Amino acid sequence: EAQVTQNPRYLITVTGKKLTVTCSQNMNHEYMSWYRQDPGLGLRQIYYSMNVEVTDKGDVPEGYKVSRKEKRNFPLILESPSPNQTSLYFCASSFLDPSYNEQFFGPGTRLTVL
Amino acid sequence: DAKTTQPNSMESNEEEPVHLPCNHSTISGTDYIHWYRQLPSQGPEYVIHGLTSNVNNRMASLAIAEDRKSSTLILHRATLRDAAVYYCILSNNYGQNFVFGPGTRLSVLP
C-alpha cells in the first residue's frame, strides 16, 4: 500500500531533550516536506526537500533541522525542543512532475513539549 | 508567492451540489491550482488539481476561469463525510513551498 508513515504518532517530552520524528514513504517520491499545524494558524511548512541531499527552508524553519540521506526518509530533528514547538506535525511526499505532484500526507505526530 | 482567498466557511445540505470558490488573481503562468481537504483529526488529503482546463475525477470537479484568476471546486453530491476544511493552493512547477491558507470550512447538514 502506498503510504507515508510517521513515528512516533504521539510524543510528550521536556524542554531541551533532543528528539527525532521519522518520516518514510514507499512511493519513490522525489519531494518531501514537513508541516506544523496550530489552531488558528493553519498548516505551515517547516522544511522541504526536492531530492536526496537537497533541502530548503519553508516558512517556519527556526528550531528544526532535517536531513535527506535516502530518498524514502526525511526525519525532522528538534535539537533543543521548546514549549512553542508543541504542535501537530505532518510529513508529506510527492513527485516533482507537476502533472503528478499530488502530495500524500502522513497521519501526523502530536508533540507536546513541557 | 501567489496567494489565494477563500470564504471562511460554507454550508450545504446533504446530497446537494457544493461550489467552493477560490480567488487567485496573482497566479503565474506556471502555477497549478491544487485542492486539498482535511477531515477532522486527519492529515490533508488530495482532492484535485489542474492548470488551465477543467478537470474531473471520482471525488470532484475543478472549474478554472478562462483568465485563471479564480477557480471553483465542485462536489456534485455532498455527503456528511465531505464535511472538512478545503484548501485551495497554488504550486509552481517543482511543488516547492506549498502554502496552505486558512481554507474554507464546509459543513454538510443532514
mmCIF file of C-alpha atoms in Angstrom:
data_model
loop_
_atom_site.group_PDB
_atom_site.id
_atom_site.type_symbol
_atom_site.label_atom_id
_atom_site.label_comp_id
_atom_site.label_asym_id
_atom_site.label_seq_id
_atom_site.Cartn_x
_atom_site.Cartn_y
_atom_site.Cartn_z
ATOM 1 C CA GLU A 1 0.000 0.000 0.000
ATOM 2 C CA ALA A 2 1.311 3.439 -0.976
ATOM 3 C CA GLN A 3 1.752 5.453 2.169
ATOM 4 C CA VAL A 4 3.646 7.964 4.243
ATOM 5 C CA THR A 5 4.436 6.779 7.745
ATOM 6 C CA GLN A 6 5.446 8.879 10.717
ATOM 7 C CA ASN A 7 6.796 7.834 14.076
ATOM 8 C CA PRO A 8 6.020 8.361 16.803
ATOM 9 C CA ARG A 9 2.363 9.329 16.488
ATOM 10 C CA TYR A 10 2.324 10.903 19.935
ATOM 11 C CA LEU A 11 5.212 12.234 21.979
ATOM 12 C CA ILE A 12 5.452 14.096 25.254
ATOM 13 C CA THR A 13 8.901 15.382 26.095
ATOM 14 C CA VAL A 14 10.647 18.043 28.150
ATOM 15 C CA THR A 15 12.376 21.236 27.124
ATOM 16 C CA GLY A 16 15.858 20.718 25.737
ATOM 17 C CA LYS A 17 15.729 16.960 25.182
ATOM 18 C CA LYS A 18 16.691 16.251 21.585
ATOM 19 C CA LEU A 19 14.166 14.294 19.570
ATOM 20 C CA THR A 20 13.648 12.999 16.064
ATOM 21 C CA VAL A 21 10.379 12.397 14.276
ATOM 22 C CA THR A 22 10.802 9.953 11.434
ATOM 23 C CA CYS A 23 9.026 10.093 8.088
ATOM 24 C CA SER A 24 9.180 7.425 5.440
ATOM 25 C CA GLN A 25 7.455 6.984 2.072
ATOM 26 C CA ASN A 26 7.307 3.977 -0.239
ATOM 27 C CA MET A 27 6.284 5.703 -3.461
ATOM 28 C CA ASN A 28 9.728 6.719 -4.768
ATOM 29 C CA HIS A 29 8.779 10.389 -4.456
ATOM 30 C CA GLU A 30 11.449 12.999 -5.004
ATOM 31 C CA TYR A 31 9.734 15.702 -2.955
ATOM 32 C CA MET A 32 9.188 15.518 0.793
ATOM 33 C CA SER A 33 8.061 18.172 3.220
ATOM 34 C CA TRP A 34 7.308 18.843 6.875
ATOM 35 C CA TYR A 35 4.432 20.982 8.137
ATOM 36 C CA ARG A 36 3.204 22.004 11.526
ATOM 37 C CA GLN A 37 -0.416 22.767 12.295
ATOM 38 C CA ASP A 38 -1.513 25.015 15.108
ATOM 39 C CA PRO A 39 -5.012 26.242 15.994
ATOM 40 C CA GLY A 40 -5.782 29.493 14.228
ATOM 41 C CA LEU A 41 -2.568 29.388 12.195
ATOM 42 C CA GLY A 42 -3.314 26.542 9.828
ATOM 43 C CA LEU A 43 -0.634 24.421 8.171
ATOM 44 C CA ARG A 44 2.792 25.990 7.863
ATOM 45 C CA GLN A 45 5.707 24.490 6.014
ATOM 46 C CA ILE A 46 8.877 23.899 8.038
ATOM 47 C CA TYR A 47 11.322 22.386 5.547
ATOM 48 C CA TYR A 48 11.111 20.667 2.221
ATOM 49 C CA SER A 49 13.385 18.542 0.087
ATOM 50 C CA MET A 50 13.341 18.167 -3.667
ATOM 51 C CA ASN A 51 15.667 15.182 -3.712
ATOM 52 C CA VAL A 52 18.399 13.374 -1.805
ATOM 53 C CA GLU A 53 20.801 15.808 -0.162
ATOM 54 C CA VAL A 54 18.677 18.789 -1.290
ATOM 55 C CA THR A 55 16.745 20.575 1.448
ATOM 56 C CA ASP A 56 15.393 24.083 1.842
ATOM 57 C CA LYS A 57 13.614 26.188 4.415
ATOM 58 C CA GLY A 58 9.887 26.678 4.418
ATOM 59 C CA ASP A 59 8.031 29.386 6.307
ATOM 60 C CA VAL A 60 8.911 28.385 9.889
ATOM 61 C CA PRO A 61 12.303 26.599 9.968
ATOM 62 C CA GLU A 62 13.662 28.044 13.231
ATOM 63 C CA GLY A 63 14.407 25.389 15.826
ATOM 64 C CA TYR A 64 14.238 22.489 13.372
ATOM 65 C CA LYS A 65 16.698 20.505 11.297
ATOM 66 C CA VAL A 66 16.127 17.954 8.568
ATOM 67 C CA SER A 67 18.225 15.588 6.525
ATOM 68 C CA ARG A 68 17.646 13.652 3.309
ATOM 69 C CA LYS A 69 20.266 10.956 3.064
ATOM 70 C CA GLU A 70 17.933 8.471 1.408
ATOM 71 C CA LYS A 71 15.084 9.098 -0.974
ATOM 72 C CA ARG A 72 12.471 7.405 1.193
ATOM 73 C CA ASN A 73 13.290 9.042 4.552
ATOM 74 C CA PHE A 74 13.043 12.628 5.735
ATOM 75 C CA PRO A 75 13.477 12.896 9.516
ATOM 76 C CA LEU A 76 12.631 16.053 11.429
ATOM 77 C CA ILE A 77 15.066 16.846 14.218
ATOM 78 C CA LEU A 78 14.454 19.112 17.180
ATOM 79 C CA GLU A 79 17.872 19.636 18.781
ATOM 80 C CA SER A 80 16.551 21.519 21.799
ATOM 81 C CA PRO A 81 12.749 21.463 21.867
ATOM 82 C CA SER A 82 10.877 24.305 23.479
ATOM 83 C CA PRO A 83 7.208 24.589 24.524
ATOM 84 C CA ASN A 84 6.408 26.742 21.475
ATOM 85 C CA GLN A 85 7.154 23.693 19.329
ATOM 86 C CA THR A 86 4.188 21.894 20.818
ATOM 87 C CA SER A 87 2.151 21.203 17.716
ATOM 88 C CA LEU A 88 0.732 18.664 15.290
ATOM 89 C CA TYR A 89 3.298 17.729 12.657
ATOM 90 C CA PHE A 90 2.649 16.306 9.215
ATOM 91 C CA CYS A 91 5.067 14.852 6.728
ATOM 92 C CA ALA A 92 4.170 14.759 3.039
ATOM 93 C CA SER A 93 5.660 13.498 -0.204
ATOM 94 C CA SER A 94 5.015 13.788 -3.917
ATOM 95 C CA PHE A 95 6.570 13.507 -7.345
ATOM 96 C CA LEU A 96 8.118 16.675 -8.737
ATOM 97 C CA ASP A 97 6.359 16.370 -12.089
ATOM 98 C CA PRO A 98 3.581 18.994 -11.860
ATOM 99 C CA SER A 99 1.202 16.687 -13.678
ATOM 100 C CA TYR A 100 1.522 14.128 -10.922
ATOM 101 C CA ASN A 101 2.519 16.057 -7.815
ATOM 102 C CA GLU A 102 -0.357 15.035 -5.608
ATOM 103 C CA GLN A 103 1.021 15.262 -2.098
ATOM 104 C CA PHE A 104 0.450 12.310 0.188
ATOM 105 C CA PHE A 105 0.340 13.172 3.866
ATOM 106 C CA GLY A 106 1.253 11.067 6.835
ATOM 107 C CA PRO A 107 -1.109 10.532 9.775
ATOM 108 C CA GLY A 108 0.506 13.217 11.904
ATOM 109 C CA THR A 109 2.629 13.361 15.047
ATOM 110 C CA ARG A 110 1.258 15.171 18.038
ATOM 111 C CA LEU A 111 4.166 16.620 20.004
ATOM 112 C CA THR A 112 3.934 18.161 23.459
ATOM 113 C CA VAL A 113 6.979 19.882 24.916
ATOM 114 C CA LEU A 114 6.725 20.559 28.651
ATOM 115 C CA ASP B 1 4.265 33.532 -3.552
ATOM 116 C CA ALA B 2 0.931 33.874 -5.245
ATOM 117 C CA LYS B 3 -1.870 33.865 -2.703
ATOM 118 C CA THR B 4 -5.395 32.524 -2.700
ATOM 119 C CA THR B 5 -8.512 33.793 -0.973
ATOM 120 C CA GLN B 6 -11.421 31.609 0.043
ATOM 121 C CA PRO B 7 -14.551 32.129 2.132
ATOM 122 C CA ASN B 8 -14.025 31.168 5.746
ATOM 123 C CA SER B 9 -16.989 28.842 5.850
ATOM 124 C CA MET B 10 -19.811 27.432 3.773
ATOM 125 C CA GLU B 11 -22.788 25.262 4.441
ATOM 126 C CA SER B 12 -24.518 22.715 2.273
ATOM 127 C CA ASN B 13 -27.333 20.242 2.532
ATOM 128 C CA GLU B 14 -26.622 16.577 2.106
ATOM 129 C CA GLU B 15 -26.941 15.246 -1.455
ATOM 130 C CA GLU B 16 -26.868 18.724 -2.956
ATOM 131 C CA PRO B 17 -24.022 20.116 -5.092
ATOM 132 C CA VAL B 18 -21.456 22.366 -3.467
ATOM 133 C CA HIS B 19 -19.422 25.030 -5.229
ATOM 134 C CA LEU B 20 -16.357 26.150 -3.302
ATOM 135 C CA PRO B 21 -14.777 29.304 -4.782
ATOM 136 C CA CYS B 22 -11.153 30.376 -4.762
ATOM 137 C CA ASN B 23 -9.650 33.633 -5.997
ATOM 138 C CA HIS B 24 -6.034 33.771 -7.124
ATOM 139 C CA SER B 25 -5.645 36.991 -9.057
ATOM 140 C CA THR B 26 -1.814 36.958 -8.939
ATOM 141 C CA ILE B 27 -1.436 33.452 -10.335
ATOM 142 C CA SER B 28 1.519 32.979 -12.662
ATOM 143 C CA GLY B 29 1.515 31.056 -15.905
ATOM 144 C CA THR B 30 3.267 28.031 -14.391
ATOM 145 C CA ASP B 31 1.167 27.763 -11.220
ATOM 146 C CA TYR B 32 -1.007 24.715 -10.860
ATOM 147 C CA ILE B 33 -4.214 25.049 -8.835
ATOM 148 C CA HIS B 34 -4.484 22.366 -6.177
ATOM 149 C CA TRP B 35 -7.311 21.490 -3.844
ATOM 150 C CA TYR B 36 -6.836 19.533 -0.661
ATOM 151 C CA ARG B 37 -9.186 18.823 2.191
ATOM 152 C CA GLN B 38 -8.665 17.963 5.800
ATOM 153 C CA LEU B 39 -11.202 15.902 7.650
ATOM 154 C CA PRO B 40 -11.342 16.203 11.427
ATOM 155 C CA SER B 41 -8.352 14.586 13.150
ATOM 156 C CA GLN B 42 -6.705 13.606 9.879
ATOM 157 C CA GLY B 43 -3.923 14.844 7.638
ATOM 158 C CA PRO B 44 -4.723 16.762 4.466
ATOM 159 C CA GLU B 45 -5.972 14.712 1.550
ATOM 160 C CA TYR B 46 -5.551 15.463 -2.138
ATOM 161 C CA VAL B 47 -8.771 16.277 -3.974
ATOM 162 C CA ILE B 48 -7.890 17.538 -7.443
ATOM 163 C CA HIS B 49 -5.553 19.812 -9.349
ATOM 164 C CA GLY B 50 -5.347 21.479 -12.736
ATOM 165 C CA LEU B 51 -3.518 24.042 -14.840
ATOM 166 C CA THR B 52 -5.852 25.561 -17.420
ATOM 167 C CA SER B 53 -8.585 23.139 -18.380
ATOM 168 C CA ASN B 54 -11.430 21.940 -16.227
ATOM 169 C CA VAL B 55 -10.699 18.626 -14.516
ATOM 170 C CA ASN B 56 -12.865 15.819 -13.246
ATOM 171 C CA ASN B 57 -12.075 12.891 -11.019
ATOM 172 C CA ARG B 58 -14.010 10.498 -8.828
ATOM 173 C CA MET B 59 -14.057 12.946 -5.939
ATOM 174 C CA ALA B 60 -14.825 16.285 -7.538
ATOM 175 C CA SER B 61 -14.618 18.627 -10.495
ATOM 176 C CA LEU B 62 -12.414 21.668 -10.851
ATOM 177 C CA ALA B 63 -13.635 24.560 -12.943
ATOM 178 C CA ILE B 64 -10.928 27.072 -13.852
ATOM 179 C CA ALA B 65 -11.800 30.527 -15.137
ATOM 180 C CA GLU B 66 -10.531 31.420 -18.575
ATOM 181 C CA ASP B 67 -8.203 34.085 -17.151
ATOM 182 C CA ARG B 68 -7.146 31.630 -14.401
ATOM 183 C CA LYS B 69 -7.723 34.233 -11.713
ATOM 184 C CA SER B 70 -10.316 32.121 -9.994
ATOM 185 C CA SER B 71 -11.431 28.534 -9.734
ATOM 186 C CA THR B 72 -14.269 26.532 -8.238
ATOM 187 C CA LEU B 73 -14.206 23.130 -6.641
ATOM 188 C CA ILE B 74 -17.444 21.292 -7.285
ATOM 189 C CA LEU B 75 -18.689 18.434 -5.134
ATOM 190 C CA HIS B 76 -21.551 17.018 -7.116
ATOM 191 C CA ARG B 77 -23.496 15.474 -4.224
ATOM 192 C CA ALA B 78 -22.308 16.416 -0.779
ATOM 193 C CA THR B 79 -22.282 13.719 1.863
ATOM 194 C CA LEU B 80 -21.759 14.045 5.597
ATOM 195 C CA ARG B 81 -18.255 12.668 5.043
ATOM 196 C CA ASP B 82 -17.413 15.701 2.905
ATOM 197 C CA ALA B 83 -17.527 17.975 5.946
ATOM 198 C CA ALA B 84 -13.956 19.240 6.133
ATOM 199 C CA VAL B 85 -11.681 22.222 5.644
ATOM 200 C CA TYR B 86 -10.966 22.710 1.939
ATOM 201 C CA TYR B 87 -7.732 24.365 0.864
ATOM 202 C CA CYS B 88 -7.029 25.976 -2.491
ATOM 203 C CA ILE B 89 -3.283 26.170 -3.126
ATOM 204 C CA LEU B 90 -1.086 27.417 -5.949
ATOM 205 C CA SER B 91 2.058 25.476 -6.725
ATOM 206 C CA ASN B 92 4.808 26.165 -9.221
ATOM 207 C CA ASN B 93 6.462 23.595 -11.420
ATOM 208 C CA TYR B 94 8.515 21.995 -8.692
ATOM 209 C CA GLY B 95 5.969 21.977 -5.895
ATOM 210 C CA GLN B 96 8.200 23.840 -3.526
ATOM 211 C CA ASN B 97 6.986 25.992 -0.704
ATOM 212 C CA PHE B 98 3.473 24.660 -0.814
ATOM 213 C CA VAL B 99 1.468 27.284 1.096
ATOM 214 C CA PHE B 100 -1.774 26.404 2.838
ATOM 215 C CA GLY B 101 -4.100 29.287 3.645
ATOM 216 C CA PRO B 102 -6.895 29.115 6.233
ATOM 217 C CA GLY B 103 -9.195 27.299 3.787
ATOM 218 C CA THR B 104 -12.989 27.026 3.749
ATOM 219 C CA ARG B 105 -14.724 25.047 6.455
ATOM 220 C CA LEU B 106 -17.557 23.157 4.800
ATOM 221 C CA SER B 107 -20.451 21.989 6.933
ATOM 222 C CA VAL B 108 -22.878 19.457 5.498
ATOM 223 C CA LEU B 109 -26.326 19.344 7.014
ATOM 224 C CA PRO B 110 -28.362 16.137 7.005
#
